[in-house]
Amino acid sequence: MHTLSTLVIIAALSYLLGSIPFGYLLVRIFRGEDVRKSGSGNIGATNVARKSPLLGALTLLLDALKGTGAVALSYVVADHFVAIPFLEQLALGALFAVLGHMFPVWLRFRGGKGVATGLGAFLLIAPKAVLIALAVFIAVVALSRYVSLGSIIAVAVFPLMAWLIGQFHISWVGLALLSIASFLIIVKHRDNIRRLLAGTESRVGAKRA
């Protein structure tokens, strides 16, 4: 199999898996509603949880498994063709899983922010860096009570930690792909960033008016 064909297969499979809108489907199936028409309008776990904490938790798990599954599929494809660095192919799978979640073809390319999907994908590639990012997330949320701020900082920290730790000797191309995925997740939080700067972002435990 040619290098280009391998990359196209990895990108396509990862995108399609990442684009499964579990949050939208769960709310539609179990509550008969369109989650995009309530709360933040997002299909991710946080907005789904406003409808049902149980469905929110299930969405978080399934969205993370999308990322893990995409990297696992990339592993299977890459295992049959190693002309380019192995981990670069896994990083490509992670990036396109995140892109699929953010821009799902099934929902006119209007998806979620990619945090859970990125977490599931990154976990297989650089688990130690993910654990550090999770610790940062918990610390930031505990101190600030802003989930969005914790997510943004944790995602920003991840590629830096992957580079510093040098886990699995990730190449600069693989690290660049992971960094692009992280950057896109941060960009998807632009509305949260605006609210954080304006002091209007919701805090954990704060009562809604």
Short mmCIF file of C-alpha atoms in Angstrom, two decimals:
data_model
loop_
_atom_site.label_atom_id
_atom_site.label_comp_id
_atom_site.label_asym_id
_atom_site.label_seq_id
_atom_site.Cartn_x
_atom_site.Cartn_y
_atom_site.Cartn_z
CA MET A 1 0.00 0.00 0.00
CA HIS A 2 1.35 3.41 -0.93
CA THR A 3 2.07 6.02 1.73
CA LEU A 4 -0.63 8.40 0.47
CA SER A 5 -3.24 5.63 0.38
CA THR A 6 -2.39 4.67 3.96
CA LEU A 7 -2.73 8.24 5.18
CA VAL A 8 -6.03 8.74 3.34
CA ILE A 9 -7.46 5.54 4.85
CA ILE A 10 -6.38 6.53 8.36
CA ALA A 11 -7.76 10.05 7.97
CA ALA A 12 -11.08 8.88 6.48
CA LEU A 13 -11.75 6.12 9.02
CA SER A 14 -10.77 8.33 11.94
CA TYR A 15 -12.92 11.21 10.71
CA LEU A 16 -15.97 8.97 10.21
CA LEU A 17 -15.62 7.40 13.63
CA GLY A 18 -15.05 10.77 15.28
CA SER A 19 -18.08 12.23 13.51
CA ILE A 20 -20.61 9.91 15.21
CA PRO A 21 -22.68 12.44 17.22
CA PHE A 22 -23.33 10.37 20.33
CA GLY A 23 -24.60 13.30 22.40
CA TYR A 24 -27.13 14.26 19.75
CA LEU A 25 -28.23 10.64 19.24
CA LEU A 26 -28.63 9.83 22.93
CA VAL A 27 -30.81 12.87 23.65
CA ARG A 28 -32.84 12.26 20.49
CA ILE A 29 -33.39 8.57 21.30
CA PHE A 30 -34.06 8.77 25.04
CA ARG A 31 -35.68 12.19 25.38
CA GLY A 32 -37.01 12.86 21.89
CA GLU A 33 -35.31 16.26 21.81
CA ASP A 34 -32.62 18.04 19.83
CA VAL A 35 -29.82 18.90 22.26
CA ARG A 36 -28.61 21.60 19.86
CA LYS A 37 -31.73 23.63 20.65
CA SER A 38 -31.03 23.95 24.36
CA GLY A 39 -28.29 25.25 26.65
CA SER A 40 -25.12 26.06 24.76
CA GLY A 41 -26.37 24.26 21.64
CA ASN A 42 -23.37 21.96 21.83
CA ILE A 43 -23.58 18.18 21.30
CA GLY A 44 -20.91 17.45 23.90
CA ALA A 45 -21.23 15.87 27.34
CA THR A 46 -21.54 19.13 29.29
CA ASN A 47 -24.61 20.30 27.38
CA VAL A 48 -26.12 16.82 27.28
CA ALA A 49 -25.72 16.62 31.07
CA ARG A 50 -28.05 19.61 31.38
CA LYS A 51 -30.75 17.36 29.96
CA SER A 52 -29.69 14.24 31.85
CA PRO A 53 -26.58 13.67 34.00
CA LEU A 54 -26.65 9.99 33.08
CA LEU A 55 -26.77 10.72 29.35
CA GLY A 56 -24.05 13.31 29.85
CA ALA A 57 -21.77 10.74 31.48
CA LEU A 58 -22.53 8.24 28.74
CA THR A 59 -21.79 10.87 26.08
CA LEU A 60 -18.44 11.62 27.74
CA LEU A 61 -17.51 7.95 27.71
CA LEU A 62 -18.61 7.30 24.13
CA ASP A 63 -16.95 10.46 22.80
CA ALA A 64 -13.70 9.44 24.48
CA LEU A 65 -13.99 5.94 23.04
CA LYS A 66 -14.35 7.47 19.57
CA GLY A 67 -10.88 8.93 19.94
CA THR A 68 -9.45 5.73 21.37
CA GLY A 69 -11.08 3.69 18.62
CA ALA A 70 -9.74 5.97 15.90
CA VAL A 71 -6.17 5.61 17.16
CA ALA A 72 -6.66 1.84 17.52
CA LEU A 73 -7.88 1.66 13.91
CA SER A 74 -4.89 3.71 12.83
CA TYR A 75 -2.69 1.21 14.67
CA VAL A 76 -4.20 -1.66 12.67
CA VAL A 77 -3.74 0.15 9.36
CA ALA A 78 -0.25 1.39 10.22
CA ASP A 79 0.80 -2.09 11.34
CA HIS A 80 0.56 -3.18 7.70
CA PHE A 81 2.62 -0.30 6.35
CA VAL A 82 5.57 1.30 8.11
CA ALA A 83 7.24 3.40 5.41
CA ILE A 84 6.56 6.50 7.51
CA PRO A 85 7.02 6.77 11.29
CA PHE A 86 4.44 4.66 13.10
CA LEU A 87 3.43 7.23 15.73
CA GLU A 88 2.86 9.89 13.09
CA GLN A 89 0.09 7.73 11.68
CA LEU A 90 -1.47 7.36 15.13
CA ALA A 91 -1.26 11.13 15.65
CA LEU A 92 -2.95 11.63 12.29
CA GLY A 93 -5.77 9.35 13.44
CA ALA A 94 -6.13 11.38 16.64
CA LEU A 95 -6.29 14.66 14.73
CA PHE A 96 -8.97 13.46 12.32
CA ALA A 97 -11.05 11.91 15.09
CA VAL A 98 -11.12 15.33 16.75
CA LEU A 99 -11.95 16.98 13.42
CA GLY A 100 -14.79 14.48 12.92
CA HIS A 101 -16.26 15.33 16.30
CA MET A 102 -15.98 19.06 15.68
CA PHE A 103 -17.26 19.00 12.11
CA PRO A 104 -19.53 15.93 11.68
CA VAL A 105 -20.84 15.51 8.17
CA TRP A 106 -24.10 14.14 9.61
CA LEU A 107 -24.91 17.42 11.40
CA ARG A 108 -23.89 19.86 8.66
CA PHE A 109 -20.39 20.10 10.17
CA ARG A 110 -21.64 21.60 13.44
CA GLY A 111 -20.29 19.45 16.25
CA GLY A 112 -18.70 19.61 19.67
CA LYS A 113 -15.49 20.99 21.10
CA GLY A 114 -13.46 17.78 20.99
CA VAL A 115 -12.19 17.57 24.57
CA ALA A 116 -13.43 14.04 25.33
CA THR A 117 -12.54 12.73 21.88
CA GLY A 118 -9.09 14.26 22.14
CA LEU A 119 -8.64 12.76 25.60
CA GLY A 120 -9.49 9.28 24.36
CA ALA A 121 -7.18 9.62 21.37
CA PHE A 122 -4.24 11.16 23.21
CA LEU A 123 -4.42 8.53 25.95
CA LEU A 124 -3.17 5.78 23.65
CA ILE A 125 -0.36 7.88 22.22
CA ALA A 126 1.07 9.63 25.28
CA PRO A 127 -0.67 8.37 28.45
CA LYS A 128 1.80 9.98 30.89
CA ALA A 129 1.29 13.38 29.30
CA VAL A 130 -2.49 12.87 29.48
CA LEU A 131 -2.29 12.05 33.19
CA ILE A 132 -0.36 15.27 33.80
CA ALA A 133 -2.93 17.23 31.75
CA LEU A 134 -5.75 15.64 33.77
CA ALA A 135 -4.02 16.64 37.01
CA VAL A 136 -3.76 20.20 35.68
CA PHE A 137 -7.46 20.14 34.73
CA ILE A 138 -8.50 18.99 38.21
CA ALA A 139 -6.29 21.59 39.89
CA VAL A 140 -7.54 24.47 37.74
CA VAL A 141 -11.20 23.53 38.16
CA ALA A 142 -10.75 23.06 41.92
CA LEU A 143 -9.18 26.51 42.23
CA SER A 144 -11.29 28.47 39.75
CA ARG A 145 -14.48 26.40 39.46
CA TYR A 146 -14.37 26.99 35.70
CA VAL A 147 -14.57 23.71 33.75
CA SER A 148 -13.87 25.51 30.49
CA LEU A 149 -10.70 27.11 31.87
CA GLY A 150 -9.51 23.75 33.16
CA SER A 151 -10.14 22.18 29.75
CA ILE A 152 -8.34 24.95 27.86
CA ILE A 153 -5.26 24.91 30.07
CA ALA A 154 -5.09 21.11 30.20
CA VAL A 155 -5.31 20.84 26.41
CA ALA A 156 -2.61 23.50 26.03
CA VAL A 157 -0.35 21.68 28.49
CA PHE A 158 -0.70 18.26 26.83
CA PRO A 159 1.55 18.68 23.75
CA LEU A 160 4.16 20.47 25.86
CA MET A 161 4.21 17.56 28.32
CA ALA A 162 4.34 15.03 25.46
CA TRP A 163 7.42 16.85 24.16
CA LEU A 164 9.12 17.26 27.54
CA ILE A 165 8.57 13.66 28.55
CA GLY A 166 9.57 12.43 25.10
CA GLN A 167 7.18 9.52 25.45
CA PHE A 168 7.63 6.91 22.74
CA HIS A 169 10.05 9.28 21.00
CA ILE A 170 7.29 11.21 19.27
CA SER A 171 8.70 12.90 16.16
CA TRP A 172 8.26 16.58 15.47
CA VAL A 173 5.65 15.74 12.81
CA GLY A 174 3.67 13.60 15.24
CA LEU A 175 3.97 16.30 17.90
CA ALA A 176 2.84 18.92 15.37
CA LEU A 177 -0.28 16.88 14.57
CA LEU A 178 -1.13 16.54 18.26
CA SER A 179 -0.48 20.26 18.73
CA ILE A 180 -2.84 21.11 15.86
CA ALA A 181 -5.57 18.96 17.45
CA SER A 182 -5.00 20.70 20.80
CA PHE A 183 -5.06 24.13 19.16
CA LEU A 184 -8.35 23.38 17.40
CA ILE A 185 -9.91 22.28 20.69
CA ILE A 186 -8.85 25.60 22.25
CA VAL A 187 -10.23 27.54 19.28
CA LYS A 188 -13.55 25.71 19.72
CA HIS A 189 -13.66 27.22 23.21
CA ARG A 190 -13.52 30.78 21.87
CA ASP A 191 -16.98 31.63 23.22
CA ASN A 192 -15.93 30.34 26.65
CA ILE A 193 -12.76 32.43 26.43
CA ARG A 194 -14.83 35.54 25.68
CA ARG A 195 -17.08 34.83 28.68
CA LEU A 196 -14.08 34.16 30.92
CA LEU A 197 -12.59 37.51 29.94
CA ALA A 198 -15.93 39.21 30.50
CA GLY A 199 -16.46 37.45 33.84
CA THR A 200 -19.74 35.88 32.71
CA GLU A 201 -18.66 32.25 32.39
CA SER A 202 -20.62 29.79 34.56
CA ARG A 203 -18.81 28.29 37.53
CA VAL A 204 -19.18 24.74 38.84
CA GLY A 205 -21.84 24.72 41.54
CA ALA A 206 -23.15 28.18 40.68
CA LYS A 207 -26.93 28.47 40.62
CA ARG A 208 -28.49 29.57 37.36
CA ALA A 209 -30.80 32.54 37.44
#
